[in-house]
Structure formats: structure tokens, C-alpha cells
Short mmCIF file of C-alpha atoms in Angstrom, two decimals:
data_model
loop_
_atom_site.label_atom_id
_atom_site.label_comp_id
_atom_site.label_asym_id
_atom_site.label_seq_id
_atom_site.Cartn_x
_atom_site.Cartn_y
_atom_site.Cartn_z
CA MET A 123 -0.13 0.01 -0.17
CA VAL A 124 1.03 3.56 -0.62
CA GLN A 125 1.89 5.44 2.31
CA ALA A 126 1.08 8.79 2.44
CA PRO A 127 3.18 11.56 2.02
CA VAL A 128 6.74 11.01 3.10
CA LYS A 129 7.98 14.46 2.03
CA GLU A 130 9.07 17.04 4.46
CA PRO A 131 9.11 20.75 3.37
CA PHE A 132 11.82 21.70 0.71
CA ASP A 133 14.43 23.83 0.89
CA LEU A 134 14.00 26.15 -2.64
CA HIS A 135 16.80 28.32 -2.43
CA GLY A 136 16.53 31.88 -2.96
CA ALA A 137 12.34 31.03 -3.80
CA VAL A 138 10.02 33.59 -2.21
CA GLY A 139 6.91 31.13 -1.89
CA LEU A 140 4.03 33.39 -1.80
CA SER A 141 1.94 35.37 0.15
CA VAL A 142 -1.59 36.77 -0.06
CA GLU A 143 -2.11 39.79 2.23
CA ASN A 144 -5.73 40.95 3.30
CA VAL A 145 -7.16 40.26 -0.32
CA THR A 146 -10.57 41.31 -1.09
CA ARG A 147 -12.46 40.06 -4.36
CA ARG A 148 -15.72 41.00 -5.37
CA PHE A 149 -17.98 40.47 -8.73
CA GLN A 150 -20.63 42.58 -9.95
CA THR A 151 -23.48 39.93 -10.56
CA ARG A 152 -26.95 40.78 -11.59
CA ARG A 153 -28.26 40.87 -8.04
CA GLY A 154 -25.66 42.85 -6.76
CA VAL A 155 -22.07 43.00 -5.59
CA LEU A 156 -20.77 39.74 -4.22
CA ALA A 157 -17.86 38.98 -2.31
CA ALA A 158 -15.79 36.32 -3.02
CA LEU A 159 -13.41 36.72 -0.67
CA GLU A 160 -13.00 40.01 2.44
CA GLY A 161 -9.59 40.29 4.18
CA MET A 162 -8.34 36.93 3.09
CA SER A 163 -4.57 35.99 3.79
CA LEU A 164 -2.45 33.01 3.38
CA HIS A 165 1.78 32.75 3.33
CA ALA A 166 3.75 29.77 2.34
CA ARG A 167 7.54 29.29 2.26
CA ALA A 168 9.10 28.34 -0.90
CA GLY A 169 8.66 24.69 -1.17
CA GLU A 170 6.11 24.04 1.27
CA MET A 171 2.13 22.70 1.08
CA VAL A 172 -0.42 24.89 1.97
CA ALA A 173 -4.03 22.99 1.96
CA VAL A 174 -7.08 25.30 2.09
CA VAL A 175 -9.99 24.28 3.62
CA GLY A 176 -13.14 25.79 3.63
CA PRO A 177 -16.94 25.22 3.42
CA SER A 178 -18.33 25.32 -0.62
CA GLY A 179 -18.78 29.04 -2.37
CA CYS A 180 -16.09 30.19 0.19
CA GLY A 181 -14.10 32.01 -2.51
CA LYS A 182 -11.40 28.93 -2.66
CA SER A 183 -11.48 29.07 -6.53
CA THR A 184 -11.63 32.59 -6.50
CA LEU A 185 -8.27 32.06 -4.28
CA LEU A 186 -6.15 29.97 -6.49
CA GLU A 187 -7.02 32.17 -9.72
CA LEU A 188 -5.78 35.20 -7.96
CA ILE A 189 -2.44 33.03 -7.20
CA CYS A 190 -2.32 32.34 -10.89
CA GLY A 191 -2.76 35.66 -12.32
CA LEU A 192 -6.27 34.74 -13.62
CA GLN A 193 -7.56 37.33 -11.73
CA ARG A 194 -6.19 40.91 -10.00
CA PRO A 195 -7.81 41.55 -6.19
CA ASP A 196 -9.94 44.41 -5.31
CA CYS A 197 -7.77 45.38 -2.37
CA GLY A 198 -4.81 43.59 -0.75
CA ARG A 199 -1.82 42.16 -2.35
CA VAL A 200 -0.98 38.74 -3.94
CA ASP A 201 2.52 37.80 -4.31
CA SER A 202 3.17 35.13 -6.29
CA GLU A 203 6.09 33.29 -8.25
CA PRO A 204 4.53 32.27 -11.24
CA ALA A 205 1.70 29.20 -10.38
CA ALA A 206 0.24 26.49 -12.62
CA LEU A 207 -3.39 25.18 -12.11
CA MET A 208 -4.33 21.88 -12.10
CA PRO A 209 -8.13 21.69 -11.76
CA GLN A 210 -10.71 19.39 -9.92
CA ARG A 211 -11.93 18.15 -13.59
CA ASP A 212 -8.85 16.92 -15.39
CA LEU A 213 -9.74 18.41 -18.34
CA LEU A 214 -7.63 16.29 -20.69
CA LEU A 215 -8.32 17.05 -24.46
CA PRO A 216 -9.78 13.83 -25.83
CA TRP A 217 -7.67 14.01 -29.02
CA LEU A 218 -4.62 13.44 -27.60
CA SER A 219 -2.68 10.70 -26.11
CA ALA A 220 -1.43 10.71 -22.50
CA LEU A 221 2.02 11.54 -23.73
CA ASP A 222 0.59 13.98 -25.69
CA ASN A 223 -1.99 15.32 -22.93
CA ALA A 224 1.29 15.45 -20.47
CA SER A 225 3.39 17.41 -22.72
CA LEU A 226 0.69 20.15 -23.23
CA ALA A 227 1.61 22.58 -21.32
CA LEU A 228 5.00 22.78 -22.72
CA ARG A 229 3.88 22.88 -26.58
CA VAL A 230 1.30 25.82 -25.64
CA ALA A 231 4.25 27.89 -24.00
CA GLY A 232 6.37 27.01 -27.27
CA THR A 233 8.36 24.01 -26.80
CA PRO A 234 8.53 22.01 -30.19
CA ARG A 235 6.53 18.80 -30.13
CA ARG A 236 9.71 16.11 -29.99
CA GLN A 237 11.40 17.94 -27.60
CA ALA A 238 8.08 18.23 -25.42
CA ARG A 239 7.04 14.89 -25.63
CA ALA A 240 10.82 13.64 -24.40
CA GLN A 241 10.62 15.45 -21.75
CA ALA A 242 7.38 13.93 -20.45
CA ALA A 243 7.89 10.32 -21.58
CA PRO A 244 9.90 9.83 -18.51
CA TRP A 245 7.80 10.86 -16.15
CA LEU A 246 4.55 8.79 -17.32
CA GLU A 247 6.78 6.03 -16.89
CA ARG A 248 7.77 7.21 -13.24
CA PHE A 249 4.00 7.54 -12.97
CA GLY A 250 3.11 4.02 -13.89
CA LEU A 251 1.76 5.57 -17.60
CA GLY A 252 4.52 3.92 -19.64
CA ASP A 253 2.06 1.62 -21.20
CA PHE A 254 -0.32 3.55 -22.04
CA ARG A 255 1.72 7.03 -23.60
CA ASP A 256 -0.46 6.22 -26.73
CA THR A 257 -3.90 5.82 -25.02
CA ARG A 258 -6.61 8.77 -25.14
CA PRO A 259 -7.92 9.85 -21.99
CA ALA A 260 -11.20 7.99 -23.02
CA HIS A 261 -9.81 5.04 -22.45
CA LEU A 262 -7.67 5.83 -19.46
CA SER A 263 -9.43 5.54 -15.82
CA GLY A 264 -10.25 8.20 -13.68
CA GLY A 265 -6.95 7.77 -11.39
CA MET A 266 -4.71 7.90 -14.56
CA ARG A 267 -6.24 10.72 -15.79
CA GLN A 268 -5.62 12.84 -12.85
CA ARG A 269 -2.24 11.36 -13.11
CA VAL A 270 -1.84 12.86 -16.42
CA SER A 271 -3.30 15.98 -15.87
CA LEU A 272 -1.26 16.32 -12.57
CA LEU A 273 2.09 15.67 -14.94
CA ARG A 274 1.09 18.46 -17.19
CA SER A 275 0.46 20.54 -14.42
CA LEU A 276 4.00 20.31 -12.93
CA LEU A 277 5.69 20.19 -16.59
CA ALA A 278 4.33 23.67 -16.74
CA GLY A 279 7.61 24.29 -14.41
CA LYS A 280 6.39 26.82 -12.50
CA PRO A 281 7.52 27.23 -8.97
CA VAL A 282 4.23 27.12 -7.48
CA LEU A 283 1.38 24.41 -8.02
CA ALA A 284 -2.17 25.64 -7.50
CA LEU A 285 -4.12 22.16 -6.81
CA ASP A 286 -7.99 22.86 -7.02
CA GLU A 287 -9.73 19.93 -5.17
CA PRO A 288 -7.87 17.93 -7.74
CA PHE A 289 -8.88 14.29 -5.81
CA ALA A 290 -12.42 15.12 -5.11
CA ALA A 291 -13.76 13.20 -7.81
CA LEU A 292 -11.75 10.13 -6.64
CA ASP A 293 -12.53 6.93 -5.12
CA ALA A 294 -11.30 6.62 -1.97
CA ILE A 295 -8.51 3.71 -2.68
CA THR A 296 -7.60 5.84 -5.70
CA ARG A 297 -7.44 9.06 -3.63
CA HIS A 298 -5.12 7.32 -1.40
CA GLU A 299 -2.78 6.50 -4.26
CA MET A 300 -3.08 9.47 -5.75
CA HIS A 301 -1.83 10.98 -1.94
CA GLY A 302 1.42 8.82 -2.67
CA TRP A 303 2.12 9.86 -6.32
CA LEU A 304 1.77 13.76 -5.29
CA ALA A 305 4.40 13.05 -2.49
CA ARG A 306 6.77 11.32 -4.70
CA VAL A 307 6.56 14.21 -7.39
CA LEU A 308 7.24 16.44 -5.23
CA ALA A 309 10.31 15.15 -3.83
CA ALA A 310 11.45 14.66 -7.11
CA GLU A 311 10.63 18.39 -7.94
CA PRO A 312 10.14 20.44 -5.73
CA ARG A 313 7.43 23.08 -5.55
CA THR A 314 5.60 25.30 -3.39
CA VAL A 315 1.91 23.64 -3.81
CA VAL A 316 -2.15 25.57 -2.34
CA LEU A 317 -4.46 22.67 -2.32
CA VAL A 318 -7.70 23.64 -2.11
CA THR A 319 -9.65 20.47 -0.67
CA HIS A 320 -12.85 19.78 1.44
CA ASP A 321 -11.40 17.19 3.05
CA VAL A 322 -9.64 17.97 6.07
CA GLU A 323 -7.86 14.78 6.87
CA GLU A 324 -6.56 15.11 3.31
CA ALA A 325 -5.44 18.67 4.56
CA ILE A 326 -3.80 17.66 7.79
CA VAL A 327 -2.00 14.22 6.26
CA LEU A 328 -0.46 15.82 3.16
CA ALA A 329 0.56 19.71 3.88
CA ASP A 330 2.66 21.57 6.51
CA GLN A 331 0.25 24.14 7.11
CA VAL A 332 -3.90 24.01 7.04
CA VAL A 333 -5.87 27.31 6.21
CA VAL A 334 -9.32 27.01 7.23
CA MET A 335 -11.62 29.96 5.69
CA SER A 336 -14.82 31.09 6.69
CA PRO A 337 -18.22 30.98 4.65
CA ARG A 338 -18.22 33.47 1.91
CA PRO A 339 -16.93 36.01 2.21
CA GLY A 340 -14.00 33.99 2.75
CA ARG A 341 -11.16 34.75 4.73
CA ALA A 342 -8.69 32.94 6.99
CA VAL A 343 -10.15 31.92 10.51
CA ALA A 344 -7.49 29.68 11.80
CA ALA A 345 -3.73 28.90 9.81
CA ILE A 346 -3.12 25.07 11.83
CA ASP A 347 0.95 24.59 11.45
CA VAL A 348 1.23 20.67 11.16
CA THR A 349 4.77 19.17 12.02
CA LEU A 350 3.74 16.01 12.54
CA PRO A 351 6.75 13.60 11.38
CA ARG A 352 5.65 12.04 8.15
CA PRO A 353 4.48 9.27 6.97
CA ARG A 354 1.41 10.25 8.44
CA HIS A 355 -2.10 8.18 9.02
CA ALA A 356 -5.64 9.48 9.31
CA THR A 357 -5.67 7.16 12.65
CA ASP A 358 -2.73 8.70 14.21
CA PRO A 359 -3.64 10.27 17.46
CA SER A 360 -2.12 13.57 16.86
CA VAL A 361 -3.77 13.55 13.23
CA VAL A 362 -7.04 12.99 14.81
CA GLU A 363 -6.10 16.16 17.49
CA LEU A 364 -5.40 18.37 14.54
CA ARG A 365 -8.11 17.40 12.52
CA ASP A 366 -10.61 18.18 15.31
CA ARG A 367 -9.02 21.73 15.36
CA ALA A 368 -9.61 22.13 12.10
CA LEU A 369 -13.47 20.89 12.52
CA SER A 370 -14.14 23.04 15.11
CA ALA A 371 -12.48 26.37 13.18
CA LEU A 372 -14.80 25.14 10.41
CA GLY A 373 -17.69 25.50 13.01
CA VAL A 374 -18.44 21.97 12.57
CA GLU A 375 -19.75 20.85 16.29
CA ARG A 376 -17.97 17.27 17.27
CA MET B 542 -22.61 -0.78 -42.32
CA LYS B 543 -23.64 -4.16 -44.31
CA ARG B 544 -26.70 -4.16 -42.56
CA VAL B 545 -27.35 -0.08 -42.50
CA ALA B 546 -27.51 -0.53 -46.42
CA VAL B 547 -29.69 -3.27 -46.43
CA ARG B 548 -31.96 -1.72 -44.38
CA ALA B 549 -31.81 0.96 -46.73
CA ILE B 550 -32.13 -0.52 -49.69
CA VAL B 551 -35.01 -2.30 -48.55
CA LEU B 552 -36.86 1.03 -47.57
CA LEU B 553 -36.02 2.16 -50.85
CA ALA B 554 -37.45 -0.46 -52.69
CA LEU B 555 -40.72 -0.56 -50.74
CA LEU B 556 -41.11 3.38 -51.37
CA ALA B 557 -40.53 2.73 -55.33
CA GLY B 558 -43.04 -0.47 -55.00
CA ALA B 559 -45.38 2.27 -53.72
CA TRP B 560 -44.94 5.11 -56.10
CA GLU B 561 -44.85 2.25 -59.24
CA ALA B 562 -48.51 1.02 -57.97
CA TYR B 563 -49.79 4.77 -57.38
CA VAL B 564 -48.92 5.77 -60.80
CA ASP B 565 -49.70 2.55 -62.34
CA LEU B 566 -53.21 2.27 -61.37
CA GLY B 567 -53.68 5.79 -62.48
CA GLY B 568 -52.76 8.06 -59.80
CA ALA B 569 -50.83 10.25 -61.58
CA ASP B 570 -50.65 11.21 -65.28
CA PRO B 571 -47.27 9.90 -66.30
CA LEU B 572 -46.22 12.98 -67.92
CA ILE B 573 -46.57 14.71 -64.29
CA LEU B 574 -45.15 11.82 -62.49
CA PRO B 575 -43.44 9.42 -64.45
CA ALA B 576 -43.35 5.57 -62.37
CA PRO B 577 -39.88 4.40 -61.44
CA HIS B 578 -39.59 1.74 -64.59
CA ALA B 579 -39.93 4.61 -66.54
CA VAL B 580 -37.18 6.88 -64.76
CA ALA B 581 -35.29 3.68 -64.63
CA HIS B 582 -35.56 3.39 -68.29
CA ALA B 583 -34.77 6.78 -68.97
CA LEU B 584 -31.38 6.23 -66.86
CA TYR B 585 -30.62 3.73 -69.41
CA ILE B 586 -31.29 5.02 -72.89
CA ASP B 587 -30.12 8.38 -71.64
CA ARG B 588 -26.95 7.07 -70.01
CA ALA B 589 -24.35 9.14 -72.44
CA LEU B 590 -26.22 12.55 -71.81
CA LEU B 591 -26.62 11.76 -68.41
CA TRP B 592 -23.26 11.07 -67.32
CA ARG B 593 -21.63 13.76 -69.48
CA ASN B 594 -23.77 16.24 -67.83
CA PHE B 595 -23.29 14.53 -64.48
CA LEU B 596 -19.77 15.41 -64.79
CA VAL B 597 -20.44 19.10 -64.99
CA THR B 598 -22.86 19.14 -62.05
CA ALA B 599 -20.13 16.96 -59.99
CA GLU B 600 -17.69 19.47 -60.95
CA GLU B 601 -19.07 22.46 -59.56
CA ILE B 602 -20.78 21.04 -56.38
CA VAL B 603 -17.39 19.66 -55.39
CA LEU B 604 -15.23 22.54 -56.18
CA GLY B 605 -18.56 24.54 -54.50
CA ILE B 606 -17.97 22.72 -51.49
CA LEU B 607 -14.67 23.21 -50.99
CA VAL B 608 -14.56 26.92 -51.59
CA ALA B 609 -17.54 27.41 -49.36
CA ALA B 610 -15.64 25.07 -46.51
CA THR B 611 -13.05 27.34 -46.50
CA ALA B 612 -15.31 30.27 -46.91
CA ALA B 613 -17.14 29.33 -44.10
CA PHE B 614 -14.38 28.28 -41.72
CA ALA B 615 -12.15 31.26 -42.21
CA LEU B 616 -15.60 33.23 -41.17
CA ALA B 617 -15.86 31.29 -38.25
CA VAL B 618 -12.88 32.20 -36.78
CA ALA B 619 -12.76 35.25 -37.50
CA LEU B 620 -16.31 35.47 -36.01
CA HIS B 621 -14.97 33.77 -32.98
CA PHE B 622 -12.02 36.19 -32.54
CA SER B 623 -14.40 39.06 -32.49
CA ARG B 624 -17.37 38.00 -30.58
CA ARG B 625 -18.15 41.31 -29.61
CA THR B 626 -17.53 43.60 -32.66
CA LEU B 627 -17.47 41.38 -35.90
CA ARG B 628 -19.66 38.77 -34.66
CA PRO B 629 -23.29 40.83 -33.25
CA ALA B 630 -22.54 42.62 -36.50
CA VAL B 631 -22.33 39.72 -39.34
CA TYR B 632 -24.55 37.05 -37.60
CA PRO B 633 -27.76 38.66 -38.72
CA LEU B 634 -26.63 38.82 -42.47
CA LEU B 635 -25.82 35.78 -42.40
CA VAL B 636 -28.85 34.17 -41.68
CA ALA B 637 -30.29 36.76 -43.80
CA SER B 638 -27.90 35.40 -46.68
CA GLN B 639 -29.94 32.40 -46.28
CA THR B 640 -33.54 33.69 -46.83
CA VAL B 641 -32.87 35.33 -50.63
CA PRO B 642 -34.24 32.86 -53.03
CA ILE B 643 -31.43 32.01 -54.97
CA PRO B 644 -33.44 32.12 -58.56
CA MET B 645 -33.83 35.82 -57.54
CA VAL B 646 -29.97 36.38 -57.49
CA ALA B 647 -28.38 33.52 -59.60
CA PRO B 648 -29.27 35.45 -62.67
CA LEU B 649 -27.16 38.82 -61.07
CA PHE B 650 -24.14 36.08 -60.69
CA VAL B 651 -24.52 35.34 -64.48
CA LEU B 652 -24.47 39.04 -65.44
CA TRP B 653 -21.61 39.73 -63.18
CA LEU B 654 -19.59 36.22 -63.75
CA GLY B 655 -20.78 34.88 -67.05
CA PHE B 656 -21.25 31.54 -68.23
CA GLY B 657 -19.01 29.57 -66.92
CA ILE B 658 -18.37 27.52 -63.53
CA LEU B 659 -17.37 30.78 -61.46
CA PRO B 660 -21.21 31.82 -60.86
CA LYS B 661 -22.31 28.39 -60.21
CA LEU B 662 -19.39 28.28 -57.24
CA VAL B 663 -20.63 31.54 -56.02
CA VAL B 664 -24.35 30.21 -55.57
CA ILE B 665 -23.30 26.48 -54.59
CA ALA B 666 -21.00 28.20 -51.75
CA LEU B 667 -23.72 31.04 -51.16
CA VAL B 668 -26.34 27.95 -50.00
CA SER B 669 -24.07 25.85 -48.53
CA PHE B 670 -21.77 27.86 -46.23
CA PHE B 671 -24.10 28.86 -43.59
CA SER B 672 -24.33 25.51 -41.81
CA ILE B 673 -20.09 25.38 -41.84
CA VAL B 674 -20.11 28.39 -39.99
CA VAL B 675 -23.09 28.07 -37.56
CA THR B 676 -21.64 24.50 -36.33
CA THR B 677 -18.06 25.37 -36.51
CA LEU B 678 -18.52 28.60 -34.49
CA ALA B 679 -20.91 26.41 -31.88
CA GLY B 680 -17.69 23.93 -31.73
CA LEU B 681 -15.13 26.95 -31.22
CA ALA B 682 -17.25 28.25 -28.58
CA ALA B 683 -17.89 25.35 -26.90
CA VAL B 684 -14.15 24.67 -25.43
CA ASP B 685 -14.76 24.82 -21.93
CA PRO B 686 -13.42 28.05 -20.30
CA GLU B 687 -11.46 26.50 -17.37
CA LEU B 688 -9.81 24.95 -20.26
CA ILE B 689 -8.86 28.19 -21.65
CA LYS B 690 -8.20 29.38 -18.27
CA LEU B 691 -5.94 26.22 -17.20
CA MET B 692 -3.54 27.09 -20.76
CA ARG B 693 -3.26 30.51 -19.35
CA THR B 694 -1.57 29.37 -16.56
CA PHE B 695 0.85 27.63 -18.78
CA ASP B 696 1.40 31.17 -20.30
CA ALA B 697 0.36 29.78 -23.76
CA SER B 698 -0.67 32.72 -25.89
CA ARG B 699 -3.94 33.34 -27.95
CA ALA B 700 -2.38 31.79 -30.99
CA ARG B 701 -1.20 28.65 -29.32
CA ILE B 702 -5.07 28.49 -27.45
CA PHE B 703 -6.22 28.35 -31.09
CA ARG B 704 -3.86 25.98 -32.45
CA HIS B 705 -3.86 23.02 -29.25
CA VAL B 706 -6.93 23.31 -27.87
CA GLU B 707 -10.11 25.40 -29.83
CA LEU B 708 -9.46 24.70 -33.89
CA PRO B 709 -9.13 20.52 -32.75
CA ALA B 710 -12.52 20.95 -30.88
CA ALA B 711 -14.22 23.15 -33.34
CA LEU B 712 -13.08 19.97 -36.25
CA PRO B 713 -16.61 17.71 -35.26
CA GLY B 714 -18.28 21.02 -36.14
CA LEU B 715 -16.30 21.08 -39.18
CA PHE B 716 -17.39 17.95 -40.70
CA THR B 717 -21.31 18.36 -39.45
CA GLY B 718 -21.74 21.51 -41.59
CA ALA B 719 -20.11 19.97 -43.87
CA LYS B 720 -22.06 17.05 -44.47
CA ILE B 721 -25.55 19.10 -44.49
CA ALA B 722 -23.75 21.32 -46.71
CA VAL B 723 -23.21 18.80 -49.54
CA VAL B 724 -27.10 18.21 -49.48
CA VAL B 725 -27.93 21.66 -50.01
CA ALA B 726 -25.29 22.01 -52.62
CA VAL B 727 -26.92 20.18 -54.85
CA ILE B 728 -30.26 21.89 -54.81
CA GLY B 729 -27.93 25.07 -55.36
CA ALA B 730 -26.37 23.31 -58.21
CA VAL B 731 -29.24 23.01 -59.61
CA PHE B 732 -30.48 26.96 -59.36
CA ALA B 733 -27.46 27.76 -60.44
CA GLU B 734 -27.78 25.99 -63.96
CA GLN B 735 -30.95 26.66 -64.19
CA ALA B 736 -30.12 30.62 -63.97
CA GLY B 737 -27.75 30.43 -67.15
CA SER B 738 -25.56 27.54 -68.73
CA ASN B 739 -25.54 25.21 -71.29
CA ALA B 740 -24.50 21.80 -69.56
CA GLY B 741 -25.15 20.08 -65.88
CA LEU B 742 -28.03 17.94 -64.83
CA GLY B 743 -29.70 21.10 -63.64
CA PHE B 744 -29.43 22.03 -67.04
CA VAL B 745 -30.98 19.22 -68.46
CA PHE B 746 -33.60 18.71 -65.83
CA GLN B 747 -34.64 22.23 -67.31
CA GLN B 748 -34.85 21.08 -71.07
CA ALA B 749 -36.30 17.66 -70.30
CA ILE B 750 -39.45 19.40 -68.26
CA ALA B 751 -39.73 21.93 -71.15
CA GLN B 752 -40.12 19.20 -73.60
CA LEU B 753 -42.43 17.20 -71.84
CA LEU B 754 -39.60 14.44 -71.02
CA THR B 755 -40.33 14.03 -67.39
CA ALA B 756 -39.10 10.53 -66.85
CA ARG B 757 -35.61 12.06 -68.01
CA ALA B 758 -35.91 14.99 -65.36
CA TYR B 759 -36.55 12.65 -62.81
CA ALA B 760 -33.61 10.41 -63.94
CA ALA B 761 -31.29 14.02 -63.41
CA VAL B 762 -32.97 14.01 -60.23
CA ALA B 763 -31.98 10.41 -59.08
CA ILE B 764 -28.47 10.80 -60.14
CA LEU B 765 -28.29 14.16 -58.13
CA SER B 766 -29.82 12.76 -55.22
CA ALA B 767 -27.21 9.62 -55.34
CA PHE B 768 -24.48 11.97 -55.72
CA ALA B 769 -25.28 13.67 -52.51
CA ILE B 770 -25.50 10.51 -50.43
CA ALA B 771 -22.57 9.43 -51.96
CA LEU B 772 -20.68 12.68 -50.92
CA PHE B 773 -22.33 12.23 -47.43
CA ALA B 774 -21.18 8.58 -46.89
CA LEU B 775 -17.37 9.85 -47.94
CA LEU B 776 -17.41 12.93 -45.39
CA SER B 777 -18.69 10.64 -42.58
CA ALA B 778 -15.86 8.09 -43.46
CA ALA B 779 -13.45 10.57 -43.70
CA GLU B 780 -14.57 12.11 -40.45
CA ARG B 781 -14.48 8.82 -38.91
CA LEU B 782 -10.91 8.35 -39.95
CA ALA B 783 -9.49 11.85 -39.27
CA LEU B 784 -11.26 12.29 -36.07
CA PRO B 785 -11.34 8.67 -34.28
CA TRP B 786 -11.55 10.71 -30.76
CA ALA B 787 -14.59 12.05 -31.26
CA TYR B 788 -16.63 8.37 -31.93
CA GLU B 789 -14.91 7.18 -28.58
CA THR B 790 -17.23 6.28 -25.47
CA PRO B 791 -15.00 5.63 -22.18
CA GLY B 792 -15.06 1.93 -22.72
CA GLU B 793 -12.86 -0.79 -20.37
CA HIS B 794 -10.64 1.67 -17.88
CA PRO B 795 -7.53 -0.01 -17.01
CA ARG B 796 -6.98 0.56 -13.51
#
């Protein structure tokens, strides 16, 4: 069985990580102004993984889009190195093979096809997809598609990875496997990671820091440092204790 | 494929049989509605004349569709890239262009472009490009906005997003539009030839009707119908070859 994360925070020399400082983001809707984020703050050291948990609609996706530079804050500051997104749905292109999908981030950034494929191929191998490099997404399992999607975002080569509930649509066993893949990838290719999830347990098992958000308009109500040694198990008493802390910050009665 | 062909032929035979019986039992004057056997007879005795003129019309139709597909695709891309300005301005005109009765404008094209193949190509392109524009545009617009956002976080330029994401996604729409277009292109060819020509199955049709050779006119139409079916089947086969992914349903998943 895959042991969930074996990685400790990485030392990315000279990298600044990311900081979201007192950010407010409002949208004009037909029913008036909707505040998605109000005074949201979040800090990650370079090489650290920050998990963001919060109720549905608390502005988690908006937060990721701000970090990726797809939106600008109305107030506050977002300081982040370039970030690549990994979406919840895999969004693989149905006409491309696993290998071409994995190398897509390189291709759209201008890398020639041969070079992009050569760069992606060893990663497919390492991800247990070596036999499926020429297979189109329709014939891959959900877990395989998500691995290709993770590779695609990783190969974009950005120092920051913004993962938007990447494992939410997977079954429990596959999700557990994905935790292992993610840990191995980050061990080989360190990144600063923002992981949005609604699974508090997943957050504590994987992350170095768990930021708990309030309902909309979203802001951080707690930032819990997770310094437990890895690998961590959901049943460890210290994990359970932190999970309860996070849940009570979320306002869940235990 | 073979079972489908058998079923189509059985249905066609049933319809032809009913038609034959209707005419033979005096339901309609053969000068107005010739019986299928009379049409078959005309197909045989006029085969040289029909073949010669078929080649003329077939060339017009094939070239006309190529012109239409090229123009329609370019226009769809232009409208897609200018969703705010060009598209709202052009789209109503595009719809209006389809309401113009071809017999009204066909003589104008003959006046401008003469009796050669050019006015035919214009008329065929005019009637058939609309469906291609609409379906291609729909394909371009149906790309998941989340996917575009994702590509932007990968530093993709607008041109590369088009080339790698939108263009392939629009190809099934292009094929769908072209399949509709081949059918109306045949009608366009007939109208175009009637407006001014001395060859082609539309010309034969017009002459035959005037001479009360109704069976020959129907034979010309039968050939055009068969040609449309053949083009449609050809495009379907090409689509399956070129875009196998568009026909894939998620099947057996390895884990």
C-alpha cells in the first residue's frame, strides 16, 4: 500500500514562496455586488504545501485564480511566483494521447513537439503510465487521467502549483494512491503547493500548514501548522487531534 | 455498415414499389409523375447524356463545397476571434443571406461572372456555407472556459490556445456542417445551372421538363440524390478516419 506523503517541506533556495495579504475580491452580479473574499490572508514558504479548507462557495477557487494571476484583487496584495493550475476535472484533451496531454503545457508555451514529448515521457514512465503513453483519455481510468493532469501542470515548470480539489472526484482507494503519487512527484520536483480541498483529513495528512476559511465572503479563520513527522496516517492520534481543531475552526460541532 | 445498407435498400424498394403502384393504377399522369420503371428506362437510354452532364455538375458541387468550406471556416474563426465586434454585426446578415431566394440572385451572378463555372461556385457556396459557419462556430465556442484558464496559467498565447485547443475541438463541427452542406449544395447547383448554362444535370432537368420528357428529368434528379448520398457517406467515413476520438465512448478502464 502506498504510504501517504513521505515528503518534508523542501528547501527551495532563493525562492520566495507566496503570500496573500488581506485580499478582497468582489464580483458584480445581477443581484448586486458579491464578495468572494474579504480580508483573506495566506502565507507559504517556498517548498511548503499549504492546504486550504473551507465550506463550499467560500472563494477557494477565486483564491487560486488570484494566485495564478487569472484575476486581480480589488484590495490587498498577492505576491506569488508564477503558478500553474491543476483543475478538479482533469480537462484532458480527448484527441491527444496520454503523452501528448502530459506535454501540453510545454507545447502551448512554445516547446517543439518532439522536445516536449521527450521531456514528458520519463515522467509517464515514473507515474506507472509507460504502457499507456499512446492511449487517449477515453480509455484511461479516472486515477490515470488525474495523474496525467498532475504531470501536465507539473511540467509547466512553474515554482507554484495550485491544486483545485484535484482528488475530490476520485474513489477513496484511488485518492489514497494519488496522495502517494503527489508526494513522490514533489520529492523529485519541489514546488510550493496550494492545495484546495474539502477533505480536512487529506489536508492534515498532506500539508505543512492548513488554512481554514470562513463561509463567504471567505477569509482565513485559522492557520494550523502541521509539524507531525511523515508518513502520517489518518488514524494517528495527533492527526485526529489536529483534524478536530480544524473542524471546530470550520464551525463543525463534534 | 452492411446491415445498414441492406435496410436502406429495402426501404427504398418499398417506397419505389408504392410509387410504381400509384402511377400504374392511374393515380397520376405519367407526364407529371413518371413511374420508377420509366425513370429507370430513361437512366438507361439517356446514360451517355446524363453521364456527360453529371460530370459537369459534380465538378461544380465538389469545387463549390471546397470554396464554401474554406470561406465558412475562415469566417467562423474571424467571428470567434471578434466575438464582441464582428460577430454581432455579421451574424444577422449571415442568417439573412440564407433567406434570399437563389433564383432571384442567380441571374445577377451570371450577369457579373458569365456562363462559366464561376457563378455556379458562388451560388453553391452561398447556399452551403451557412451550415458550416454555424456548426464550426458552435464547436469553437463550446470549448470549456476552465480549459482556456488552465492554458493561460501555462503561459499559452491566444494563437497557441487556438492551435492546440480550439481548432481541434472545432473539427467535428466543421464535418457536421459540411455534411449538411453537401446536400443543399446539390440544390444550389440545379438553381445555378437553370439561371444560365448549357450543360449540367440542372440544365438537363430544365430542358427535359420543357420538352415533357419527365422521366429524363426525374432520372437527372435521381442521379443528383445518389451523388449527395455518396458525398455524405464519403464525409462520414473521412470524419471517422480523421477524428476517431470524437466517436470514443469511455470503455474498459485499466486501473
